[in-house]
Amino acid sequence: MQKAHRGIDLRKIRPSQCYTVQEVSGLTGVTVWTVRAWLRQGLPVLEDKKPLLIPGDNLKAWLKLRRATRKHTCQPDELYCCRCRRPMKAKPGSVVIVPRNAKTVAIRASCASCDARMNKGGSLANLSEIRAAFGLMTPAQVSLAGCENPTVNQHLEKEPSE
């Protein structure tokens, strides 16, 4: 059975060793064409002679920098939109919080700009902070929000006779 793809394991790369394109391909689990694309994107090599030799420390540093530049930090009121490829605000009224298990919740919403579905995980212990960040109200607050004089017995009041 194959493992789930988790990215490149940087622990396999030895900083003191030089690698050929084929060795980098086997070490990282990507194709030779991907390694050649990395070379065009700026992966440093020792010399422009054949075979190209890639120092392990340069490879490791370049992959770490590439990984770091792809990460995005979401603010408490944002979710990552895969279509926009950046953290975005949720469309008003589209945020739904669903409990996953005893400790975590799933936050689902639609993107405000492209209407794509967005997901984010959260802790059940931080539920009040999550609700405050997205401006969500409890069902009791929602039912009282539309009343001018919210009282418990308001439904018992008689309508004025004409």
Tab-separated table of C-alpha atoms in Angstrom:
chain	number	residue	atom	x	y	z
A	1	MET	CA	0.000	0.000	0.000
A	2	GLN	CA	1.316	3.473	-0.926
A	3	LYS	CA	1.672	6.240	1.617
A	4	ALA	CA	-0.215	9.474	1.168
A	5	HIS	CA	1.786	12.208	-0.554
A	6	ARG	CA	3.240	14.452	2.144
A	7	GLY	CA	5.847	16.380	0.184
A	8	ILE	CA	9.584	15.952	-0.104
A	9	ASP	CA	11.411	14.453	2.869
A	10	LEU	CA	14.346	16.840	3.350
A	11	ARG	CA	15.979	14.493	5.876
A	12	LYS	CA	17.122	12.232	3.025
A	13	ILE	CA	19.289	14.989	1.508
A	14	ARG	CA	22.893	14.963	2.782
A	15	PRO	CA	24.362	18.504	2.887
A	16	SER	CA	27.933	17.310	2.278
A	17	GLN	CA	27.106	15.296	-0.865
A	18	CYS	CA	26.616	16.354	-4.508
A	19	TYR	CA	23.824	14.839	-6.594
A	20	THR	CA	23.120	14.428	-10.303
A	21	VAL	CA	19.700	15.286	-11.755
A	22	GLN	CA	18.728	11.601	-11.766
A	23	GLU	CA	19.830	11.147	-8.134
A	24	VAL	CA	17.827	14.211	-7.024
A	25	SER	CA	14.841	12.786	-8.881
A	26	GLY	CA	15.094	9.454	-7.069
A	27	LEU	CA	15.820	11.086	-3.722
A	28	THR	CA	12.887	13.493	-3.807
A	29	GLY	CA	10.363	11.266	-5.576
A	30	VAL	CA	9.776	13.695	-8.475
A	31	THR	CA	10.461	13.220	-12.162
A	32	VAL	CA	13.674	14.216	-13.939
A	33	TRP	CA	11.670	16.867	-15.800
A	34	THR	CA	10.616	18.427	-12.494
A	35	VAL	CA	14.259	18.638	-11.365
A	36	ARG	CA	15.156	20.280	-14.699
A	37	ALA	CA	12.320	22.768	-14.182
A	38	TRP	CA	13.766	23.531	-10.727
A	39	LEU	CA	17.120	24.213	-12.405
A	40	ARG	CA	15.442	26.718	-14.735
A	41	GLN	CA	13.736	28.301	-11.688
A	42	GLY	CA	17.092	28.887	-10.004
A	43	LEU	CA	18.214	25.719	-8.225
A	44	PRO	CA	22.002	26.269	-7.907
A	45	VAL	CA	24.482	23.849	-9.520
A	46	LEU	CA	28.275	23.566	-9.108
A	47	GLU	CA	29.240	24.207	-12.739
A	48	ASP	CA	27.577	24.339	-16.122
A	49	LYS	CA	29.406	21.165	-17.195
A	50	LYS	CA	27.779	17.824	-17.840
A	51	PRO	CA	26.703	16.003	-15.720
A	52	LEU	CA	25.184	18.756	-13.653
A	53	LEU	CA	26.064	18.397	-9.975
A	54	ILE	CA	23.753	19.819	-7.335
A	55	PRO	CA	25.233	20.347	-3.856
A	56	GLY	CA	23.074	18.813	-1.126
A	57	ASP	CA	23.194	21.888	1.112
A	58	ASN	CA	22.058	24.144	-1.758
A	59	LEU	CA	19.289	21.699	-2.698
A	60	LYS	CA	18.030	21.494	0.865
A	61	ALA	CA	18.107	25.298	1.358
A	62	TRP	CA	16.397	25.927	-1.998
A	63	LEU	CA	13.596	23.435	-1.248
A	64	LYS	CA	13.077	24.918	2.251
A	65	LEU	CA	12.825	28.439	0.795
A	66	ARG	CA	10.411	27.228	-1.892
A	67	ARG	CA	8.250	25.543	0.744
A	68	ALA	CA	8.270	28.643	2.978
A	69	THR	CA	7.218	31.012	0.181
A	70	ARG	CA	4.196	28.844	-0.643
A	71	LYS	CA	2.771	28.975	2.882
A	72	HIS	CA	0.003	31.447	3.690
A	73	THR	CA	-1.098	32.479	7.157
A	74	CYS	CA	-4.818	33.074	7.587
A	75	GLN	CA	-6.150	35.705	9.970
A	76	PRO	CA	-8.795	34.503	12.471
A	77	ASP	CA	-11.625	35.713	10.196
A	78	GLU	CA	-10.158	34.271	6.971
A	79	LEU	CA	-10.107	30.885	5.259
A	80	TYR	CA	-7.790	29.714	2.471
A	81	CYS	CA	-9.433	29.764	-0.965
A	82	CYS	CA	-7.939	27.186	-3.340
A	83	ARG	CA	-9.312	28.978	-6.393
A	84	CYS	CA	-7.960	32.433	-5.444
A	85	ARG	CA	-4.811	30.796	-3.960
A	86	ARG	CA	-4.705	33.076	-0.934
A	87	PRO	CA	-6.496	33.705	2.367
A	88	MET	CA	-9.883	35.321	1.755
A	89	LYS	CA	-12.839	36.594	3.755
A	90	ALA	CA	-15.972	34.481	3.775
A	91	LYS	CA	-19.186	35.526	2.055
A	92	PRO	CA	-21.543	36.973	4.702
A	93	GLY	CA	-24.001	34.372	5.932
A	94	SER	CA	-22.179	31.410	4.386
A	95	VAL	CA	-20.105	30.340	7.406
A	96	VAL	CA	-21.110	27.006	8.939
A	97	ILE	CA	-19.386	25.363	11.915
A	98	VAL	CA	-19.706	21.575	12.074
A	99	PRO	CA	-18.297	19.462	14.939
A	100	ARG	CA	-15.884	16.771	13.708
A	101	ASN	CA	-15.266	14.936	16.971
A	102	ALA	CA	-15.013	15.684	20.706
A	103	LYS	CA	-12.177	18.199	20.242
A	104	THR	CA	-12.321	19.728	16.753
A	105	VAL	CA	-14.705	21.554	14.441
A	106	ALA	CA	-14.778	22.128	10.689
A	107	ILE	CA	-15.445	25.654	9.453
A	108	ARG	CA	-17.016	25.803	5.990
A	109	ALA	CA	-17.829	28.907	3.970
A	110	SER	CA	-17.994	30.376	0.479
A	111	CYS	CA	-15.337	32.781	-0.812
A	112	ALA	CA	-16.466	36.401	-0.979
A	113	SER	CA	-14.838	37.006	-4.372
A	114	CYS	CA	-15.143	33.760	-6.371
A	115	ASP	CA	-17.865	31.850	-4.447
A	116	ALA	CA	-15.669	28.732	-4.127
A	117	ARG	CA	-16.056	26.468	-1.105
A	118	MET	CA	-13.457	27.034	1.630
A	119	ASN	CA	-12.614	24.856	4.642
A	120	LYS	CA	-10.687	25.402	7.861
A	121	GLY	CA	-10.201	23.393	11.023
A	122	GLY	CA	-10.546	24.675	14.547
A	123	SER	CA	-10.615	23.626	18.157
A	124	LEU	CA	-13.860	23.120	20.039
A	125	ALA	CA	-12.233	24.874	23.006
A	126	ASN	CA	-11.920	28.040	20.861
A	127	LEU	CA	-15.499	27.933	19.573
A	128	SER	CA	-16.479	31.272	21.123
A	129	GLU	CA	-13.453	32.969	19.525
A	130	ILE	CA	-14.284	31.388	16.158
A	131	ARG	CA	-17.885	32.590	16.403
A	132	ALA	CA	-16.703	36.102	17.303
A	133	ALA	CA	-14.185	36.185	14.417
A	134	PHE	CA	-16.841	35.285	11.834
A	135	GLY	CA	-19.632	37.300	13.477
A	136	LEU	CA	-21.801	34.266	14.152
A	137	MET	CA	-24.601	34.354	16.700
A	138	THR	CA	-26.211	31.603	18.689
A	139	PRO	CA	-29.774	30.586	17.665
A	140	ALA	CA	-31.204	32.578	20.604
A	141	GLN	CA	-29.324	35.711	19.531
A	142	VAL	CA	-30.562	35.281	15.959
A	143	SER	CA	-34.213	35.040	17.005
A	144	LEU	CA	-33.903	38.106	19.250
A	145	ALA	CA	-31.967	40.160	16.696
A	146	GLY	CA	-35.069	41.041	14.615
A	147	CYS	CA	-37.204	42.270	17.533
A	148	GLU	CA	-37.420	45.872	18.694
A	149	ASN	CA	-38.333	44.899	22.261
A	150	PRO	CA	-37.071	41.379	22.776
A	151	THR	CA	-38.862	39.747	25.679
A	152	VAL	CA	-39.432	36.158	26.556
A	153	ASN	CA	-43.237	36.506	26.535
A	154	GLN	CA	-43.534	38.688	23.440
A	155	HIS	CA	-45.453	35.995	21.566
A	156	LEU	CA	-48.148	36.093	24.278
A	157	GLU	CA	-48.920	39.770	23.755
A	158	LYS	CA	-52.216	40.405	22.029
A	159	GLU	CA	-52.316	42.346	18.847
A	160	PRO	CA	-54.016	45.731	19.158
A	161	SER	CA	-57.718	45.738	18.232
A	162	GLU	CA	-58.846	48.131	15.590
